[in-house]
């Protein structure tokens, strides 16, 4: 599907959050720009608990996850790809065999699966929460305790001002501090101290920013609020005094199996003390006075992110513009390169099987950012640019998309070697090589930096052959461009591409 095909946006949207503790799916209908939830599904997969001592997902954990996804897949059947987002979080960020698992998951689901960075997870959580709360003014703090990481966000209305993802979660803390189900004073103190140490990295900045209200958005926080209410310690809100009272009672209980008396579900009992310890540390370290629970979370954020892209309010476009401004890029030149590359892409995209909307976006953004590395040095600037794009926090982008974008920038000039594409499957490498060829040619057509409109050219592609036919006088009037094409033919030949340049 190309961008021009997006006149009739999909009615149904779906998102799957493959968390370290639970997998969640939500299916919704968009009505006049609003999202109405139709169905929610969730299962305790405990993917994070399936990481071995070397951070490999065990076959047993993978199978639990695939069984769950096969049940989700039935509900997704027939939905267009642009209406579905499926993301993995901390467990898959950590897992050393994440790529092989993702390949299996995509086969089961029939849709692409992406791993998102911690701060992108935080952005999406805030987006989900902010859409489920009243549209009030004033800053809010949002806390989400997951299985392997905990996100802390400060924002106002729908815009974030601080995003952090800390490497602590209810599954990892359960495994470390409460592995046998016992709840002792010593275990609780160790867990709270560990979480407080992690929070030192953000404590000063977050306290300085401040907030008017705080919201919890995860199952762990919902469970704490529910227990406080059932014990009649509070009416369901959470404050420091009630947390300390609950800490005393948990230690008196001494074991997670007694949590059933407080209404804690069986599948949450083992992780409850760990999530509680992280939340208590957050209250004490950040000075949180009171917190309420909100139902929105990552999966709702994914839905609103899909809706934003459909309505051309794509946060990724804002990210690209911010990068252009931050690194002082020549935006007119980038747009001219983009126009030239797109003019070549349009007639060959179907023959080269690079005709999806994602392919077009990747090509456009690669052209706009191809000179980003110049902010570091002119020498080897394509390599500097690739590094910046691969390792920066880019709101709206998955880790895989960032890697692909970095690859296009890395390969847009000089040697066109196999090493550039070694991180990809053969199918993805072929797709990226073809897109990279178009970026390279777009750059050559704008080498003079005159911001000229794309030339009239007939482009034809088949396999590894690309033929460009220019008007009779165009190349003869531009001998330097013709020399560029001669050099480019040699570069591309090393990857087996046959670039044919002719006039009519």
Coordinates of C-alpha atoms in Angstrom, one line a residue:
X1 CA 0.0 0.0 0.0
X2 CA 1.4 3.4 -1.0
X3 CA 0.6 6.7 0.6
X4 CA -1.8 7.6 -2.2
X5 CA -3.9 4.5 -1.3
X6 CA -4.7 5.9 2.1
X7 CA -7.9 7.7 1.1
X8 CA -10.1 5.2 2.9
X9 CA -8.7 4.7 6.4
X10 CA -9.4 1.4 8.1
X11 CA -12.4 1.3 10.4
X12 CA -10.9 -1.2 12.9
X13 CA -7.6 -0.8 14.7
X14 CA -5.7 -3.3 16.8
X15 CA -2.6 -3.2 19.1
X16 CA -0.7 -5.9 20.8
X17 CA 1.7 -5.2 23.7
X18 CA 4.1 -8.1 24.2
X19 CA 5.2 -7.2 27.7
X20 CA 7.7 -8.9 30.0
X21 CA 4.9 -10.2 32.3
X22 CA 1.6 -10.0 30.2
X23 CA 0.6 -9.9 26.6
X24 CA -2.3 -7.6 25.9
X25 CA -4.4 -7.0 22.8
X26 CA -7.0 -4.4 22.2
X27 CA -9.3 -4.1 19.2
X28 CA -11.1 -0.8 18.6
X29 CA -13.2 1.1 16.1
X30 CA -12.4 4.6 15.0
X31 CA -15.5 6.9 14.9
X32 CA -15.0 10.5 13.7
X33 CA -11.4 10.5 15.0
X34 CA -12.2 8.9 18.3
X35 CA -11.4 5.4 19.4
X36 CA -14.0 3.1 20.9
X37 CA -12.8 -0.2 22.4
X38 CA -14.5 -3.3 21.1
X39 CA -12.5 -6.0 22.8
X40 CA -9.6 -6.5 25.2
X41 CA -7.6 -9.7 25.7
X42 CA -4.8 -10.4 28.1
X43 CA -2.7 -13.3 29.2
X44 CA 0.1 -13.8 31.8
X45 CA 2.8 -15.1 29.5
X46 CA 5.7 -14.1 31.8
X47 CA 8.2 -13.8 28.9
X48 CA 10.7 -12.1 31.2
X49 CA 10.7 -15.0 33.6
X50 CA 11.7 -17.2 30.6
X51 CA 15.1 -15.5 30.2
X52 CA 18.0 -17.8 31.2
X53 CA 21.2 -16.8 32.9
X54 CA 22.7 -15.8 29.5
X55 CA 19.6 -13.7 28.5
X56 CA 18.3 -16.2 26.0
X57 CA 14.5 -16.9 25.9
X58 CA 13.9 -20.5 26.7
X59 CA 12.0 -22.7 24.3
X60 CA 9.3 -23.1 26.9
X61 CA 8.8 -19.4 27.3
X62 CA 8.8 -18.9 23.6
X63 CA 6.1 -21.5 23.2
X64 CA 3.9 -19.9 25.9
X65 CA 4.2 -16.7 23.9
X66 CA 3.5 -18.2 20.6
X67 CA 0.4 -20.1 21.9
X68 CA -0.9 -16.8 23.2
X69 CA -0.2 -15.0 19.9
X70 CA -2.0 -17.7 18.0
X71 CA -5.1 -17.0 19.9
X72 CA -4.7 -13.2 19.3
X73 CA -4.1 -13.9 15.6
X74 CA -7.6 -15.2 15.0
X75 CA -9.0 -11.9 16.0
X76 CA -6.7 -9.9 13.7
X77 CA -7.4 -12.0 10.6
X78 CA -8.2 -9.8 7.6
X79 CA -7.3 -6.5 9.1
X80 CA -5.0 -4.3 6.9
X81 CA -1.4 -4.1 8.0
X82 CA -1.4 -0.3 8.6
X83 CA -4.3 -0.8 11.1
X84 CA -2.3 -3.1 13.4
X85 CA 0.7 -2.4 15.7
X86 CA 2.5 -5.2 17.6
X87 CA 5.4 -4.3 19.8
X88 CA 7.8 -6.0 22.2
X89 CA 9.2 -4.3 25.3
X90 CA 11.9 -5.0 27.9
X91 CA 12.1 -8.8 27.7
X92 CA 12.7 -8.6 24.0
X93 CA 15.0 -5.7 24.3
X94 CA 17.2 -7.8 26.6
X95 CA 16.8 -11.2 24.9
X96 CA 19.8 -12.2 22.8
X97 CA 17.7 -14.5 20.6
X98 CA 14.9 -11.9 20.1
X99 CA 15.2 -11.9 16.3
X100 CA 14.6 -15.6 16.0
X101 CA 11.6 -15.4 18.3
X102 CA 10.2 -12.4 16.4
X103 CA 10.4 -14.4 13.1
X104 CA 8.4 -17.2 14.7
X105 CA 5.9 -14.6 16.1
X106 CA 5.4 -12.9 12.7
X107 CA 4.7 -16.3 11.1
X108 CA 2.0 -17.0 13.7
X109 CA 0.5 -13.5 13.5
X110 CA 0.8 -12.6 9.9
X111 CA 1.9 -9.1 10.9
X112 CA 5.2 -7.4 11.6
X113 CA 6.5 -7.3 15.2
X114 CA 8.7 -4.4 16.4
X115 CA 10.8 -3.9 19.5
X116 CA 10.5 -0.4 20.9
X117 CA 13.1 1.4 23.1
X118 CA 12.3 2.2 26.7
X119 CA 11.7 5.9 26.1
X120 CA 9.4 5.2 23.1
X121 CA 7.5 2.8 25.4
X122 CA 7.2 5.6 27.9
X123 CA 5.9 8.0 25.2
X124 CA 3.2 5.6 24.1
X125 CA 2.2 4.8 27.7
X126 CA 1.7 8.6 28.3
X127 CA -0.3 8.9 25.1
X128 CA -2.6 6.1 26.2
X129 CA -3.1 7.5 29.7
X130 CA -3.6 11.1 28.6
X131 CA -6.4 10.0 26.2
X132 CA -8.3 8.2 29.1
X133 CA -8.1 11.1 31.5
X134 CA -10.0 14.4 31.5
X135 CA -8.3 17.1 29.4
X136 CA -7.1 19.1 32.4
X137 CA -4.3 21.6 32.6
X138 CA -1.2 21.2 34.7
X139 CA 1.6 18.7 34.6
X140 CA 1.0 15.1 35.5
X141 CA 3.4 12.3 36.5
X142 CA 2.6 8.9 35.0
X143 CA 4.2 5.7 36.4
X144 CA 3.9 2.3 34.7
X145 CA 5.5 -0.7 36.4
X146 CA 6.0 -3.5 33.9
X147 CA 7.6 -6.9 34.2
X148 CA 11.1 -5.8 33.3
X149 CA 11.1 -2.0 33.3
X150 CA 9.3 0.9 34.9
X151 CA 8.4 4.0 33.0
X152 CA 8.2 7.5 34.5
X153 CA 6.8 10.3 32.4
X154 CA 6.0 14.0 33.1
X155 CA 3.7 15.7 30.6
X156 CA 0.9 18.2 30.2
X157 CA -2.2 17.3 28.2
X158 CA -0.9 15.2 25.3
X159 CA 2.7 16.5 25.2
X160 CA 5.6 14.9 27.2
X161 CA 8.2 16.9 29.0
X162 CA 10.3 14.1 30.5
X163 CA 10.6 10.4 29.6
X164 CA 12.5 7.7 31.4
X165 CA 12.5 3.9 31.4
X166 CA 14.4 2.3 34.3
X167 CA 15.6 -1.3 34.2
X168 CA 13.5 -2.6 37.1
X169 CA 10.2 -4.5 37.0
X170 CA 7.9 -6.7 39.0
X171 CA 9.2 -10.0 37.3
X172 CA 12.9 -9.2 37.6
X173 CA 12.5 -8.0 41.2
X174 CA 10.4 -11.0 42.1
X175 CA 13.1 -13.3 40.8
X176 CA 15.8 -11.4 42.7
X177 CA 14.1 -10.6 46.0
X178 CA 11.0 -12.8 46.4
X179 CA 11.9 -16.0 44.5
X180 CA 10.4 -18.3 47.2
X181 CA 7.2 -16.4 47.8
X182 CA 8.4 -15.3 51.3
X183 CA 7.9 -11.6 52.3
X184 CA 10.4 -10.6 55.0
X185 CA 11.4 -7.2 56.3
X186 CA 14.9 -7.8 54.9
X187 CA 13.7 -8.8 51.5
X188 CA 11.4 -5.8 51.2
X189 CA 14.1 -3.4 52.4
X190 CA 16.5 -4.7 49.8
X191 CA 14.0 -4.4 47.0
X192 CA 13.0 -0.9 48.0
X193 CA 16.7 0.2 48.3
X194 CA 17.5 -1.2 44.9
X195 CA 14.6 0.6 43.3
X196 CA 15.6 3.8 45.1
X197 CA 19.1 3.5 43.7
X198 CA 17.8 3.2 40.2
X199 CA 15.6 6.3 40.8
X200 CA 18.6 8.4 41.8
X201 CA 19.2 8.9 38.0
X202 CA 16.0 10.9 37.6
X203 CA 15.2 12.1 41.1
X204 CA 16.6 15.7 40.9
X205 CA 15.3 16.5 37.4
X206 CA 11.8 15.1 38.1
X207 CA 11.4 16.9 41.4
X208 CA 12.6 20.1 39.8
X209 CA 10.0 19.8 37.0
X210 CA 7.3 18.9 39.5
X211 CA 3.6 17.9 38.7
X212 CA 0.1 18.7 39.8
X213 CA -1.2 15.1 39.8
X214 CA 0.2 11.6 39.5
X215 CA -1.3 8.6 37.8
X216 CA -0.4 4.9 37.8
X217 CA -1.2 2.9 34.7
X218 CA -0.1 -0.7 35.2
X219 CA -1.5 -3.9 36.6
X220 CA 0.8 -3.7 39.6
X221 CA -0.4 -0.3 40.6
X222 CA -4.0 -1.3 40.0
X223 CA -3.5 -4.3 42.3
X224 CA -2.1 -2.0 45.1
X225 CA -5.0 0.4 44.8
X226 CA -7.4 -2.5 44.9
X227 CA -5.8 -4.0 48.0
X228 CA -5.8 -0.6 49.8
X229 CA -9.5 -0.3 49.0
X230 CA -10.4 -3.9 50.2
X231 CA -8.5 -3.3 53.5
X232 CA -10.4 0.0 53.8
X233 CA -7.1 1.8 54.3
X234 CA -8.1 4.3 51.5
X235 CA -10.9 4.6 49.0
X236 CA -8.7 3.3 46.2
X237 CA -6.2 6.2 45.9
X238 CA -2.6 5.6 46.9
X239 CA -0.6 7.8 49.3
X240 CA 2.7 7.4 51.2
X241 CA 1.0 6.8 54.6
X242 CA -1.2 4.0 53.2
X243 CA 1.8 2.4 51.4
X244 CA 3.7 2.2 54.6
X245 CA 0.8 0.7 56.4
X246 CA 0.5 -1.9 53.6
X247 CA 4.2 -2.6 53.8
X248 CA 3.8 -3.5 57.5
X249 CA 0.9 -5.8 56.7
X250 CA 2.6 -7.6 53.9
X251 CA 5.6 -8.4 56.2
X252 CA 3.2 -9.6 58.9
X253 CA 1.6 -11.9 56.3
X254 CA 5.0 -13.3 55.4
X255 CA 4.1 -15.2 52.2
X256 CA 2.5 -14.4 48.9
X257 CA -0.1 -17.2 49.2
X258 CA -1.9 -15.2 51.9
X259 CA -2.5 -12.4 49.4
X260 CA -5.6 -14.3 48.2
X261 CA -7.2 -13.1 51.4
X262 CA -6.8 -9.5 50.1
X263 CA -8.4 -10.3 46.7
X264 CA -5.1 -10.5 44.8
X265 CA -5.5 -12.8 41.7
X266 CA -3.6 -16.0 41.8
X267 CA -1.6 -15.1 38.7
X268 CA -0.5 -11.8 40.3
X269 CA 0.3 -13.0 43.8
X270 CA 4.0 -13.9 43.1
X271 CA 4.8 -10.5 41.6
X272 CA 2.7 -8.3 44.0
X273 CA 5.5 -7.7 46.6
X274 CA 8.0 -6.7 43.9
X275 CA 5.7 -4.3 42.2
X276 CA 4.8 -2.8 45.6
X277 CA 8.4 -2.3 46.5
X278 CA 9.1 -0.4 43.3
X279 CA 6.0 1.8 43.8
X280 CA 7.0 2.5 47.5
X281 CA 10.5 3.5 46.4
X282 CA 9.0 5.9 43.8
X283 CA 6.8 7.5 46.4
X284 CA 9.7 8.0 48.8
X285 CA 12.3 9.0 46.2
X286 CA 10.2 11.3 44.1
X287 CA 8.1 12.8 46.8
X288 CA 4.8 11.6 45.4
X289 CA 2.0 12.6 47.7
X290 CA -1.0 10.9 46.1
X291 CA -1.7 8.7 43.1
X292 CA -4.8 7.5 41.2
X293 CA -5.1 4.6 38.8
X294 CA -5.9 5.1 35.1
X295 CA -6.9 2.3 32.7
X296 CA -5.0 3.6 29.7
X297 CA -1.6 2.1 28.9
X298 CA 0.8 1.1 26.2
X299 CA -1.7 -0.7 24.0
X300 CA -4.1 2.3 24.0
X301 CA -1.2 4.5 23.2
X302 CA -0.4 2.3 20.2
X303 CA -4.0 2.7 19.0
X304 CA -3.8 6.5 19.2
X305 CA -0.4 6.4 17.5
X306 CA -2.0 4.5 14.6
X307 CA -4.8 7.0 14.5
X308 CA -2.4 9.9 14.4
X309 CA -0.6 8.4 11.4
X310 CA -3.9 7.9 9.6
X311 CA -4.9 11.5 10.3
X312 CA -1.5 12.8 9.2
X313 CA -0.6 13.8 12.7
X314 CA 2.4 11.5 12.7
X315 CA 4.8 12.1 15.6
X316 CA 7.6 10.6 13.4
X317 CA 7.3 13.6 11.0
X318 CA 7.8 15.9 14.0
X319 CA 10.8 13.8 15.0
X320 CA 12.4 14.1 11.5
X321 CA 11.8 17.9 11.5
X322 CA 13.4 18.2 15.0
X323 CA 16.4 16.3 13.8
X324 CA 16.8 18.5 10.8
X325 CA 16.7 21.6 13.0
X326 CA 18.9 20.2 15.8
X327 CA 21.6 19.2 13.4
X328 CA 21.3 22.3 11.1
X329 CA 20.6 20.3 8.0
X330 CA 20.1 22.0 4.6
X331 CA 16.4 21.2 4.4
X332 CA 15.9 22.5 0.9
X333 CA 18.6 20.2 -0.3
X334 CA 17.1 17.2 1.6
X335 CA 13.7 17.9 0.0
X336 CA 15.3 18.1 -3.5
X337 CA 17.1 14.8 -3.0
X338 CA 13.8 13.3 -1.7
X339 CA 11.9 14.5 -4.7
X340 CA 14.5 13.1 -7.1
X341 CA 14.5 9.7 -5.3
X342 CA 10.7 9.5 -5.2
X343 CA 10.5 10.3 -8.9
X344 CA 12.7 7.2 -9.6
X345 CA 10.8 5.1 -6.9
X346 CA 7.4 5.6 -8.3
X347 CA 7.9 3.8 -11.7
X348 CA 10.0 1.0 -10.3
X349 CA 8.5 0.3 -6.8
X350 CA 6.2 -2.5 -7.8
X351 CA 8.8 -4.3 -10.0
X352 CA 11.3 -4.0 -7.2
X353 CA 8.7 -5.0 -4.5
X354 CA 9.4 -1.8 -2.5
X355 CA 5.9 -0.4 -2.9
X356 CA 4.6 -0.3 0.7
X357 CA 3.9 2.9 2.7
X358 CA 6.7 1.9 5.1
X359 CA 9.1 1.7 2.1
X360 CA 8.1 5.1 0.9
X361 CA 8.4 6.7 4.3
X362 CA 11.8 5.1 4.8
X363 CA 13.0 6.4 1.5
X364 CA 11.7 9.9 2.1
X365 CA 13.2 10.2 5.6
X366 CA 16.5 8.7 4.5
X367 CA 16.8 11.4 1.9
X368 CA 15.9 14.2 4.3
X369 CA 18.5 13.0 6.9
X370 CA 21.3 11.7 4.6
X371 CA 23.6 14.6 5.7
X372 CA 22.9 14.5 9.4
X373 CA 26.5 13.2 10.1
X374 CA 28.0 16.5 8.9
X375 CA 27.4 18.0 12.3
X376 CA 30.2 15.8 13.6
X377 CA 32.7 15.8 10.6
X378 CA 32.7 15.9 6.9
X379 CA 35.1 13.0 6.8
X380 CA 33.1 9.7 6.9
X381 CA 29.9 11.7 7.6
X382 CA 27.7 8.9 6.3
X383 CA 29.0 6.7 9.1
X384 CA 28.6 9.4 11.7
X385 CA 25.0 9.9 10.5
X386 CA 24.2 6.2 10.7
X387 CA 25.5 6.1 14.3
X388 CA 23.3 9.1 15.3
X389 CA 20.2 7.6 13.8
X390 CA 20.8 4.1 15.2
X391 CA 21.4 5.1 18.8
X392 CA 19.4 8.3 19.4
X393 CA 16.0 8.3 21.1
X394 CA 13.6 9.0 18.2
X395 CA 10.0 9.4 19.3
X396 CA 7.6 7.3 17.2
X397 CA 10.3 5.0 15.7
X398 CA 10.8 1.4 16.6
X399 CA 14.4 0.0 17.0
X400 CA 14.1 -1.9 13.7
X401 CA 13.0 1.2 11.7
X402 CA 15.8 3.2 13.2
X403 CA 18.3 0.5 12.1
X404 CA 16.8 0.6 8.6
X405 CA 17.0 4.4 8.5
X406 CA 20.6 4.3 9.8
X407 CA 21.4 1.8 7.1
X408 CA 20.1 4.0 4.3
X409 CA 22.2 6.9 5.5
X410 CA 25.2 4.7 6.0
X411 CA 25.0 3.4 2.4
X412 CA 24.1 6.6 0.6
X413 CA 27.7 7.3 -0.6
X414 CA 31.1 5.8 -1.3
X415 CA 31.5 2.0 -1.0
X416 CA 28.3 0.0 -1.4
X417 CA 29.4 -3.2 0.5
X418 CA 27.7 -6.3 1.9
X419 CA 28.8 -5.3 5.4
X420 CA 26.3 -2.5 5.5
X421 CA 23.4 -4.9 5.3
X422 CA 24.7 -7.8 7.5
X423 CA 22.2 -7.1 10.3
X424 CA 19.2 -8.1 8.1
X425 CA 17.5 -11.2 6.7
X426 CA 18.2 -11.8 3.0
X427 CA 14.7 -10.5 2.1
X428 CA 15.1 -7.3 4.1
X429 CA 18.7 -6.8 2.8
X430 CA 17.4 -7.0 -0.8
X431 CA 14.7 -4.5 0.0
X432 CA 17.1 -2.1 1.7
X433 CA 19.7 -2.3 -1.1
X434 CA 17.1 -1.3 -3.6
X435 CA 16.0 1.7 -1.5
X436 CA 19.6 2.6 -0.9
X437 CA 20.3 2.7 -4.6
X438 CA 17.4 5.2 -5.0
X439 CA 18.8 7.4 -2.2
X440 CA 22.3 7.3 -3.8
X441 CA 20.9 8.3 -7.2
X442 CA 18.7 11.0 -5.7
X443 CA 21.9 12.5 -4.1
X444 CA 23.8 12.4 -7.4
X445 CA 21.0 14.1 -9.3
X446 CA 21.2 16.9 -6.7
X447 CA 25.0 17.0 -6.5
X448 CA 25.1 20.6 -7.8
X449 CA 22.9 21.7 -4.9
X450 CA 20.8 24.0 -7.1
X451 CA 17.5 22.6 -5.7
X452 CA 16.4 21.7 -9.2
X453 CA 13.2 19.9 -9.9
X454 CA 13.7 16.2 -10.7
X455 CA 14.7 15.7 -14.4
X456 CA 12.4 14.0 -16.8
X457 CA 13.6 10.4 -16.8
X458 CA 12.2 7.0 -17.7
X459 CA 13.1 4.4 -15.0
X460 CA 12.8 0.7 -15.5
X461 CA 13.8 -2.0 -13.0
X462 CA 14.1 -5.8 -13.2
X463 CA 16.0 -7.9 -10.7
X464 CA 19.3 -6.2 -10.2
X465 CA 19.1 -4.1 -13.4
X466 CA 18.1 -0.5 -13.3
X467 CA 17.8 1.5 -16.5
X468 CA 17.5 5.3 -16.6
X469 CA 16.7 7.0 -19.9
X470 CA 17.2 10.8 -19.9
X471 CA 16.2 13.4 -22.5
X472 CA 18.7 13.8 -25.2
X473 CA 20.4 17.0 -24.0
X474 CA 20.1 16.6 -20.3
X475 CA 23.3 14.6 -19.6
X476 CA 25.3 16.3 -22.3
X477 CA 24.7 19.6 -20.6
X478 CA 25.8 18.1 -17.2
X479 CA 29.2 16.4 -17.7
X480 CA 29.8 16.2 -14.0
X481 CA 26.6 14.4 -13.3
X482 CA 27.5 12.0 -16.1
X483 CA 30.9 11.4 -14.5
X484 CA 29.1 10.7 -11.1
X485 CA 26.9 8.1 -12.8
X486 CA 30.0 6.4 -14.3
X487 CA 31.5 6.2 -10.8
X488 CA 28.2 5.0 -9.3
X489 CA 28.0 2.2 -11.9
X490 CA 31.2 0.8 -10.5
X491 CA 30.1 1.1 -6.9
X492 CA 26.8 -0.7 -7.6
X493 CA 28.4 -3.4 -9.6
X494 CA 30.1 -4.7 -6.5
X495 CA 26.6 -5.6 -5.2
X496 CA 25.7 -7.1 -8.5
X497 CA 23.6 -4.2 -9.7
X498 CA 23.7 -3.2 -13.4
X499 CA 23.0 0.5 -13.7
X500 CA 22.3 1.5 -17.3
X501 CA 22.3 5.2 -18.3
X502 CA 21.1 6.2 -21.7
X503 CA 19.4 9.1 -23.6
X504 CA 16.5 9.1 -26.1

